[in-house]
Short mmCIF file of C-alpha atoms and ligand atoms in Angstrom, two decimals:
data_model
loop_
_atom_site.label_atom_id
_atom_site.label_comp_id
_atom_site.label_asym_id
_atom_site.label_seq_id
_atom_site.Cartn_x
_atom_site.Cartn_y
_atom_site.Cartn_z
CA MET A 1 61.73 51.41 100.44
CA LEU A 2 60.33 48.65 98.23
CA THR A 3 62.96 47.16 95.95
CA ARG A 4 62.83 47.96 92.20
CA LYS A 5 65.73 45.75 91.16
CA LYS A 6 63.66 43.94 88.55
CA SER A 7 60.95 46.52 87.93
CA GLN A 8 63.30 49.35 87.00
CA PRO A 9 65.11 47.61 84.11
CA ILE A 10 61.74 46.56 82.67
CA PHE A 11 60.44 50.11 82.98
CA ASP A 12 63.62 51.49 81.40
CA ARG A 13 62.87 49.26 78.40
CA ALA A 14 59.24 50.42 78.43
CA MET A 15 60.32 54.06 78.27
CA LYS A 16 62.14 53.34 75.01
CA VAL A 17 59.21 51.81 73.14
CA ILE A 18 55.97 52.91 74.85
CA SER A 19 55.17 56.62 75.29
CA LYS A 20 56.06 57.39 78.92
CA GLY A 21 56.33 53.62 79.41
CA VAL A 22 52.59 53.22 80.01
CA SER A 23 49.48 52.49 77.96
CA SER A 24 47.28 55.01 79.79
CA ASN A 25 48.48 58.44 80.96
CA PHE A 26 47.07 57.90 84.44
CA ARG A 27 49.52 55.01 85.07
CA TYR A 28 52.67 57.11 84.87
CA TRP A 29 54.30 57.97 88.23
CA GLY A 30 57.71 59.10 86.92
CA PRO A 31 60.79 57.55 85.26
CA GLU A 32 61.97 55.87 88.45
CA GLU A 33 58.75 55.41 90.32
CA THR A 34 56.22 53.85 87.94
CA PRO A 35 55.24 50.36 89.15
CA VAL A 36 55.61 47.28 86.96
CA LEU A 37 53.13 44.54 87.80
CA ALA A 38 53.62 40.82 87.34
CA ARG A 39 50.46 39.12 88.56
CA GLY A 40 47.30 39.27 90.63
CA LYS A 41 45.24 36.73 92.52
CA GLY A 42 42.12 37.45 94.54
CA ALA A 43 42.54 40.74 96.40
CA LYS A 44 46.32 40.79 95.99
CA VAL A 45 48.83 41.83 93.33
CA TRP A 46 52.58 41.35 93.03
CA ASP A 47 55.01 43.59 91.22
CA ALA A 48 57.92 42.44 89.08
CA ASP A 49 60.14 42.33 92.20
CA GLY A 50 57.69 40.11 94.03
CA ASN A 51 56.48 42.87 96.39
CA GLU A 52 53.00 41.89 97.55
CA PHE A 53 50.10 44.33 97.91
CA ILE A 54 46.55 44.14 99.16
CA ASP A 55 44.93 45.79 96.17
CA TYR A 56 42.27 48.52 96.47
CA ARG A 57 42.87 49.89 92.97
CA LEU A 58 41.58 46.72 91.30
CA GLY A 59 42.53 48.02 87.86
CA TRP A 60 40.50 51.18 88.75
CA GLY A 61 37.31 49.28 89.23
CA PRO A 62 36.77 46.31 86.95
CA ILE A 63 37.81 43.59 89.38
CA ILE A 64 34.61 42.91 91.31
CA LEU A 65 35.22 39.26 92.23
CA GLY A 66 39.00 39.10 92.47
CA HIS A 67 42.01 38.96 90.19
CA ALA A 68 42.30 35.85 88.03
CA ASP A 69 38.97 34.52 89.28
CA GLU A 70 38.92 30.82 88.44
CA ARG A 71 35.19 30.68 87.67
CA VAL A 72 35.49 33.48 85.13
CA ASN A 73 38.73 32.16 83.67
CA GLN A 74 37.23 28.72 83.24
CA ALA A 75 34.27 30.18 81.30
CA VAL A 76 36.66 32.18 79.12
CA HIS A 77 38.87 29.16 78.44
CA GLU A 78 35.86 27.19 77.27
CA ALA A 79 34.53 30.02 75.09
CA ILE A 80 37.76 30.86 73.28
CA GLU A 81 38.02 27.28 72.06
CA LEU A 82 34.87 27.96 70.02
CA GLY A 83 36.31 31.01 68.27
CA THR A 84 35.70 34.57 69.38
CA THR A 85 34.95 36.94 66.51
CA PHE A 86 32.41 36.19 63.80
CA ALA A 87 30.83 39.48 62.69
CA ALA A 88 27.50 37.89 63.61
CA THR A 89 25.11 37.48 66.55
CA THR A 90 25.74 34.56 68.92
CA GLU A 91 23.47 32.86 71.44
CA LEU A 92 25.98 33.69 74.18
CA GLU A 93 25.57 37.38 73.38
CA VAL A 94 21.78 37.04 73.62
CA GLU A 95 22.10 35.28 76.98
CA VAL A 96 24.28 38.06 78.40
CA ALA A 97 21.84 40.72 77.17
CA GLU A 98 18.92 38.80 78.72
CA ARG A 99 20.74 38.63 82.04
CA ILE A 100 21.45 42.36 82.03
CA VAL A 101 17.83 43.16 81.18
CA ALA A 102 16.74 40.90 84.05
CA MET A 103 19.17 42.42 86.58
CA VAL A 104 18.99 46.13 85.78
CA PRO A 105 15.67 47.84 86.63
CA GLY A 106 14.18 49.64 83.63
CA MET A 107 16.70 48.22 81.15
CA GLU A 108 14.86 47.20 77.98
CA MET A 109 17.45 46.99 75.18
CA LEU A 110 21.16 47.33 74.84
CA ARG A 111 24.16 47.00 72.57
CA PHE A 112 27.59 45.66 73.47
CA THR A 113 30.89 47.35 72.92
CA ASN A 114 34.36 46.99 74.44
CA THR A 115 35.30 49.96 76.61
CA GLY A 116 33.65 52.59 78.74
CA THR A 117 34.85 55.23 76.32
CA GLU A 118 32.96 53.61 73.46
CA ALA A 119 29.86 53.12 75.59
CA THR A 120 29.59 56.81 76.57
CA MET A 121 30.42 57.92 73.03
CA HIS A 122 27.61 55.80 71.61
CA ALA A 123 25.11 56.70 74.33
CA LEU A 124 25.67 60.37 73.60
CA ARG A 125 25.20 59.84 69.88
CA VAL A 126 22.01 57.87 70.48
CA ALA A 127 20.64 60.70 72.65
CA ARG A 128 21.45 63.21 69.94
CA GLY A 129 19.94 61.02 67.25
CA TYR A 130 16.80 60.57 69.32
CA THR A 131 16.25 64.22 70.29
CA ASN A 132 17.68 65.91 67.19
CA ARG A 133 19.54 68.24 69.58
CA GLU A 134 23.31 68.55 69.88
CA LYS A 135 24.46 69.98 73.24
CA PHE A 136 24.77 68.04 76.45
CA ILE A 137 25.19 68.73 80.15
CA LYS A 138 28.07 67.14 82.02
CA PHE A 139 29.17 67.69 85.59
CA GLU A 140 32.54 69.05 86.63
CA GLY A 141 35.01 66.43 87.78
CA GLN A 142 33.16 63.62 86.09
CA TYR A 143 35.11 61.44 83.70
CA HIS A 144 33.42 59.61 80.88
CA GLY A 145 36.41 58.28 78.95
CA MET A 146 38.69 59.48 76.21
CA HIS A 147 36.53 60.75 73.34
CA ASP A 148 36.70 64.45 72.59
CA TYR A 149 33.17 65.50 73.61
CA VAL A 150 33.53 64.37 77.19
CA LEU A 151 37.11 65.52 77.81
CA PHE A 152 35.96 68.85 79.18
CA SER A 153 35.89 69.86 82.84
CA THR A 154 37.03 66.44 84.04
CA ALA A 155 38.81 65.70 87.31
CA SER A 156 42.07 66.39 85.44
CA SER A 157 41.05 69.81 84.06
CA ALA A 158 42.41 72.94 85.76
CA THR A 159 39.86 74.28 88.25
CA THR A 160 41.44 77.74 87.97
CA ALA A 161 40.22 77.94 84.37
CA MET A 162 36.65 76.85 85.15
CA GLY A 163 35.29 80.31 85.89
CA SER A 164 32.60 80.96 88.49
CA ARG A 165 30.09 78.42 89.73
CA ARG A 166 27.34 80.59 88.25
CA SER A 167 28.81 80.59 84.76
CA PRO A 168 31.18 77.63 84.42
CA ILE A 169 33.62 77.56 81.49
CA PRO A 170 34.22 74.23 79.72
CA VAL A 171 37.91 73.36 80.12
CA GLN A 172 39.65 70.84 77.86
CA GLN A 173 41.57 68.12 79.67
CA GLY A 174 44.55 68.75 77.37
CA SER A 175 45.71 69.69 73.92
CA GLY A 176 44.38 68.01 70.79
CA ILE A 177 40.70 68.47 71.63
CA PRO A 178 39.14 70.86 69.13
CA ASN A 179 38.21 74.12 70.77
CA LYS A 180 34.92 74.34 68.88
CA ILE A 181 33.63 71.25 70.68
CA ARG A 182 33.23 73.40 73.78
CA ASP A 183 30.13 74.86 72.10
CA TYR A 184 28.42 71.50 72.60
CA VAL A 185 29.31 71.01 76.26
CA ILE A 186 27.54 72.60 79.22
CA PRO A 187 29.60 71.85 82.35
CA LEU A 188 27.94 72.33 85.73
CA PRO A 189 28.91 71.80 89.37
CA PHE A 190 27.46 68.52 90.69
CA ASN A 191 24.95 68.59 93.54
CA ASP A 192 23.93 72.18 92.72
CA PHE A 193 20.15 72.09 92.28
CA GLU A 194 19.83 75.65 91.05
CA ALA A 195 22.68 75.65 88.50
CA VAL A 196 21.25 72.74 86.56
CA GLU A 197 17.72 74.10 86.64
CA ARG A 198 18.92 77.43 85.28
CA ALA A 199 20.95 75.81 82.50
CA VAL A 200 18.07 73.57 81.45
CA LYS A 201 15.52 76.37 81.45
CA ASP A 202 17.85 78.62 79.41
CA GLN A 203 18.92 76.12 76.79
CA TYR A 204 16.63 73.08 76.76
CA GLY A 205 15.85 73.39 73.06
CA ASP A 206 19.50 72.59 72.33
CA ILE A 207 20.16 69.98 75.04
CA ALA A 208 20.08 66.34 73.92
CA ALA A 209 21.39 64.71 77.06
CA MET A 210 22.50 64.98 80.64
CA MET A 211 25.44 62.67 81.22
CA ILE A 212 25.78 61.83 84.89
CA GLU A 213 28.04 59.72 87.04
CA PRO A 214 25.32 59.02 89.65
CA CYS A 215 27.99 59.01 92.34
CA LEU A 216 31.36 60.47 91.51
CA GLY A 217 33.56 57.53 90.62
CA ASN A 218 36.35 59.90 89.74
CA ILE A 219 35.89 62.26 92.71
CA ALA A 220 36.33 60.08 95.79
CA GLY A 221 33.00 58.36 95.19
CA LEU A 222 31.09 61.46 96.39
CA GLU A 223 27.40 60.70 96.50
CA PRO A 224 24.45 62.75 95.27
CA LEU A 225 22.72 64.91 97.88
CA PRO A 226 19.27 63.63 98.86
CA GLY A 227 16.84 64.46 96.07
CA TYR A 228 19.48 65.54 93.56
CA LEU A 229 19.15 62.65 91.10
CA GLU A 230 15.36 62.93 91.39
CA HIS A 231 15.69 66.63 90.57
CA LEU A 232 17.73 65.79 87.45
CA ARG A 233 15.19 63.11 86.50
CA LYS A 234 12.35 65.62 86.71
CA LEU A 235 14.19 68.24 84.67
CA CYS A 236 14.96 65.67 81.98
CA ASP A 237 11.30 64.58 81.93
CA ASP A 238 9.96 68.11 81.83
CA TYR A 239 12.28 69.29 79.05
CA GLY A 240 12.64 66.19 76.85
CA ILE A 241 16.32 65.59 77.70
CA VAL A 242 17.77 62.08 77.62
CA MET A 243 19.07 61.21 81.08
CA ILE A 244 22.21 59.09 80.79
CA PHE A 245 23.78 57.44 83.83
CA ASP A 246 27.42 56.64 83.20
CA GLU A 247 27.59 53.44 85.24
CA VAL A 248 31.01 52.40 84.00
CA LYS A 249 32.27 52.40 87.59
CA THR A 250 29.01 51.89 89.50
CA GLY A 251 27.39 49.20 87.31
CA PHE A 252 27.45 45.67 88.76
CA ARG A 253 29.38 47.15 91.70
CA LEU A 254 27.04 49.18 93.95
CA ALA A 255 24.23 46.67 93.45
CA ASN A 256 23.29 44.06 90.84
CA GLY A 257 21.19 46.77 89.18
CA GLY A 258 23.94 49.38 89.61
CA ALA A 259 23.43 52.95 90.77
CA ARG A 260 19.91 53.12 89.33
CA GLU A 261 18.98 50.43 91.84
CA ALA A 262 21.11 51.79 94.69
CA TYR A 263 19.68 55.33 94.35
CA ASN A 264 16.29 54.27 93.00
CA VAL A 265 16.31 56.61 90.00
CA ILE A 266 15.86 55.15 86.51
CA PRO A 267 17.65 57.01 83.73
CA ASP A 268 16.74 56.74 80.04
CA LEU A 269 20.09 55.25 79.05
CA SER A 270 23.10 53.98 80.92
CA THR A 271 26.59 52.76 80.15
CA TYR A 272 28.46 49.80 81.63
CA ALA A 273 31.98 48.41 81.41
CA LYS A 274 34.43 47.57 84.21
CA SER A 275 32.74 45.16 86.67
CA LEU A 276 30.73 43.59 83.88
CA GLY A 277 33.82 41.63 82.84
CA ASN A 278 35.89 41.32 86.06
CA GLY A 279 38.93 42.51 84.12
CA TYR A 280 38.07 41.29 80.64
CA PRO A 281 37.24 44.06 78.14
CA VAL A 282 33.47 44.34 77.75
CA ALA A 283 31.05 47.25 77.80
CA ALA A 284 27.42 48.00 77.01
CA PHE A 285 25.02 50.87 76.61
CA GLY A 286 21.27 50.68 76.69
CA GLY A 287 18.01 51.65 78.30
CA LYS A 288 14.55 52.52 77.04
CA ARG A 289 13.42 50.67 73.95
CA LYS A 290 11.91 53.76 72.31
CA ILE A 291 15.34 55.46 72.47
CA MET A 292 17.47 52.43 71.61
CA ASP A 293 15.22 51.86 68.59
CA VAL A 294 17.05 54.66 66.77
CA VAL A 295 20.22 52.53 66.73
CA GLY A 296 20.48 51.00 63.29
CA SER A 297 17.58 53.15 62.09
CA GLY A 298 19.71 56.09 61.07
CA VAL A 299 22.02 56.21 64.11
CA SER A 300 25.39 54.48 63.73
CA HIS A 301 26.92 51.95 66.03
CA GLY A 302 29.44 49.27 65.16
CA GLY A 303 32.58 47.52 66.32
CA THR A 304 34.55 44.52 65.08
CA TYR A 305 35.01 43.21 68.61
CA SER A 306 31.57 44.12 69.99
CA ALA A 307 30.14 41.09 71.82
CA ASN A 308 33.17 38.93 71.04
CA GLY A 309 33.16 35.48 72.62
CA LEU A 310 35.84 36.17 75.20
CA SER A 311 34.06 39.25 76.59
CA MET A 312 30.65 37.60 76.54
CA ALA A 313 31.89 34.50 78.35
CA ALA A 314 33.48 36.65 81.05
CA ALA A 315 30.35 38.78 81.40
CA LYS A 316 28.04 35.77 81.61
CA ALA A 317 30.19 34.21 84.32
CA VAL A 318 30.26 37.46 86.34
CA LEU A 319 26.51 38.00 86.03
CA ASP A 320 25.76 34.40 87.01
CA ILE A 321 27.92 34.70 90.13
CA LEU A 322 26.33 38.02 91.12
CA THR A 323 22.84 36.58 90.63
CA GLU A 324 23.42 33.31 92.41
CA SER A 325 24.67 34.73 95.71
CA PRO A 326 24.48 38.14 97.44
CA VAL A 327 28.09 39.03 96.54
CA LEU A 328 27.59 42.79 96.43
CA ASP A 329 25.47 43.01 99.60
CA ASP A 330 28.04 40.99 101.54
CA LEU A 331 30.80 43.11 100.09
CA ALA A 332 29.03 46.26 101.24
CA LYS A 333 29.07 44.94 104.83
CA ARG A 334 32.84 44.40 104.69
CA GLY A 335 33.27 47.71 102.87
CA GLN A 336 31.33 49.47 105.62
CA ARG A 337 33.61 47.89 108.23
CA LEU A 338 36.63 49.24 106.37
CA LYS A 339 35.04 52.66 106.04
CA SER A 340 34.03 52.89 109.72
CA GLY A 341 37.39 51.51 110.83
CA MET A 342 39.37 54.05 108.81
CA GLY A 343 37.07 56.81 110.06
CA GLU A 344 37.77 55.85 113.69
CA ILE A 345 41.52 55.79 113.08
CA LEU A 346 41.37 59.26 111.52
CA ASN A 347 39.26 60.47 114.47
CA ASP A 348 41.74 59.09 116.98
CA ALA A 349 44.53 60.88 115.12
CA ASP A 350 42.54 64.16 115.23
CA ILE A 351 42.62 64.43 111.44
CA PRO A 352 39.54 66.31 110.19
CA HIS A 353 38.02 64.21 107.46
CA GLN A 354 34.99 63.20 105.46
CA MET A 355 34.34 59.54 104.66
CA THR A 356 32.88 59.32 101.17
CA GLY A 357 31.17 56.99 98.75
CA HIS A 358 29.32 53.71 98.72
CA PRO A 359 31.07 50.98 100.76
CA ASN A 360 31.92 49.08 97.55
CA MET A 361 33.57 52.16 96.02
CA GLN A 362 34.60 54.46 98.81
CA GLY A 363 37.12 57.04 99.84
CA PHE A 364 37.99 59.69 102.37
CA LEU A 365 38.97 63.31 102.18
CA ILE A 366 41.03 65.32 104.61
CA THR A 367 38.97 68.41 105.14
CA LYS A 368 37.37 70.65 107.73
CA LYS A 369 34.50 71.62 105.41
CA THR A 370 31.96 69.29 103.86
CA ILE A 371 32.85 68.54 100.26
CA LYS A 372 30.08 67.92 97.75
CA ASP A 373 31.68 68.51 94.36
CA PHE A 374 34.92 68.79 92.41
CA ARG A 375 35.54 72.47 93.16
CA ASP A 376 35.16 71.85 96.90
CA LEU A 377 37.60 68.95 96.73
CA MET A 378 40.25 70.97 94.96
CA THR A 379 39.78 73.82 97.49
CA TYR A 380 39.46 72.11 100.87
CA HIS A 381 41.04 68.65 100.71
CA ASP A 382 44.60 68.31 102.06
CA GLY A 383 46.13 66.32 99.19
CA ASN A 384 49.63 66.41 100.72
CA LEU A 385 48.66 64.68 103.96
CA TYR A 386 46.53 62.19 102.00
CA ARG A 387 49.49 61.37 99.75
CA THR A 388 51.77 60.90 102.78
CA ILE A 389 49.35 58.49 104.44
CA LEU A 390 48.75 56.54 101.25
CA GLY A 391 52.49 56.54 100.47
CA ASN A 392 53.19 55.03 103.91
CA LEU A 393 50.46 52.48 103.35
CA TYR A 394 51.91 51.48 99.97
CA GLU A 395 55.28 50.84 101.62
CA THR A 396 53.55 48.40 104.00
CA GLY A 397 51.92 46.54 101.10
CA VAL A 398 48.44 48.09 100.91
CA TRP A 399 47.79 49.80 97.63
CA ALA A 400 45.07 52.36 97.03
CA GLU A 401 45.58 55.34 94.74
CA ASP A 402 47.53 58.12 96.48
CA ASP A 403 45.20 60.67 94.86
CA ALA A 404 41.90 60.87 96.73
CA ARG A 405 39.99 61.50 93.53
CA GLU A 406 40.30 57.80 92.74
CA PRO A 407 38.12 55.76 95.12
CA TRP A 408 39.10 52.62 97.01
CA PHE A 409 37.57 49.64 95.22
CA LEU A 410 36.59 46.43 96.97
CA CYS A 411 36.01 42.97 95.56
CA GLU A 412 34.55 39.67 96.72
CA ALA A 413 38.06 38.46 97.59
CA HIS A 414 38.55 41.20 100.22
CA THR A 415 37.81 38.95 103.19
CA ASP A 416 37.26 40.09 106.77
CA ALA A 417 40.84 39.07 107.55
CA ILE A 418 42.14 41.27 104.72
CA ILE A 419 40.05 44.19 105.95
CA ASP A 420 41.46 43.73 109.49
CA GLU A 421 44.99 43.61 108.14
CA THR A 422 44.33 46.77 106.10
CA LEU A 423 43.04 48.60 109.19
CA ASN A 424 46.13 47.63 111.21
CA ARG A 425 48.43 48.91 108.52
CA PHE A 426 46.29 51.99 107.96
CA GLU A 427 46.63 52.90 111.64
CA ASP A 428 50.43 52.65 111.39
CA ALA A 429 50.45 54.69 108.16
CA VAL A 430 48.37 57.46 109.76
CA LYS A 431 50.51 57.55 112.92
CA ALA A 432 53.71 57.74 110.85
CA ALA A 433 52.25 60.57 108.76
CA ILE A 434 51.50 62.86 111.72
CA LYS A 435 54.45 62.03 113.97
C1 PLP B 501 32.71 56.82 84.86
C2 PLP B 501 33.61 56.39 83.74
N1 PLP B 501 33.16 56.41 82.48
C3 PLP B 501 33.91 56.01 81.44
C4 PLP B 501 35.21 55.56 81.64
C5 PLP B 501 36.03 55.11 80.49
O1 PLP B 501 36.13 53.73 80.50
P1 PLP B 501 37.31 53.00 79.68
O2 PLP B 501 38.58 53.31 80.41
O3 PLP B 501 36.92 51.55 79.70
O4 PLP B 501 37.30 53.56 78.32
C6 PLP B 501 35.73 55.51 82.95
C7 PLP B 501 37.08 55.03 83.20
O5 PLP B 501 37.60 55.06 84.30
C8 PLP B 501 34.91 55.96 84.02
O6 PLP B 501 35.36 55.98 85.28
#
């Protein structure tokens, strides 16, 4: 057992002054289990007791280069000396926008904000303002942040309340979300060609947007079936629906141009956050000029900290690094080695499984049947065995989420040696789980 001699007293204090001792519900593991972190460097983190972990959580995605990356920190240090918040445009902000437009295929205009939640909230409003329609399609198990409209049928909603695949019921993620909002949300199973076509044909006059995680960053990184994103693109084109890719997890991670480049489908709008800042808070939403033109022309967007100097300096440094060398392509090669290696170990242990996701944001599921959406995962995946393996791995100092819905994230600092070490420890963790 890893020691908690220092972590526990800190967490006991946290429980007194912070609700559940955490600043995001997803971080809470229990009163005597929740980790307390002290620092991170490269692909590693250390908890308050000094326990060292190879980190595959990476803050749930934002760390694309490595923790405390010196190049990014240096840029931030320089920028904060100049002041950070002016309620005015800066040249740095323009430079970051120009870089994004250059890197992301089909991106014409954007606005900055601070979190993924804000980015998806604004993108949805822009789509509504542009189409003068109010409903939107979202896919079950997809997570788009913490604003009310998108907190239906997420990976944390009860599948038992979701009704049949043919007529899905929108399910709030929890209390406090007005029931009437469900009238605006059309939840559908992902990767189901027919379900989405039926919904669009029935209700297109009311549907402003389709909000899509192009691969499921909150469901083990599951990827779209061949032709599925193209099918969605065609439906959106045919029925005047704004296609929004939520690239908060995939942007500047799968490829420099994000999922739209990786899957070669260009949405009308997309949202970015996480990897854009390598851990600093920065987000953006944008896409086609004709749609983004409604912003400021009757459609609201604002934010005191939007495009603040700290965020912009971090983003510029990240984008420069990604442009100057093939960071993400190289990462995908190491990620593929990890994925294949874990697959072989699971094969050798006779554990039926499905390797999932893009190498830079991957996962695996313990299942005899092929899983293609959230309902399948909740039905077929053996979460207990997964938790045992990942629990064993954590004890050896390799940390990925013990819930398969959250993918394994990789960063530039995951070297070949770190991948090898992970595979050794993974083999031990699997053997211990089935012995
Ligand atoms: C796909 C997706 N969209 C939006 C969000 C919300 O981003 P944030 O936590 O920055 O508000 C997340 C967070 O994990 C996400 O995975």
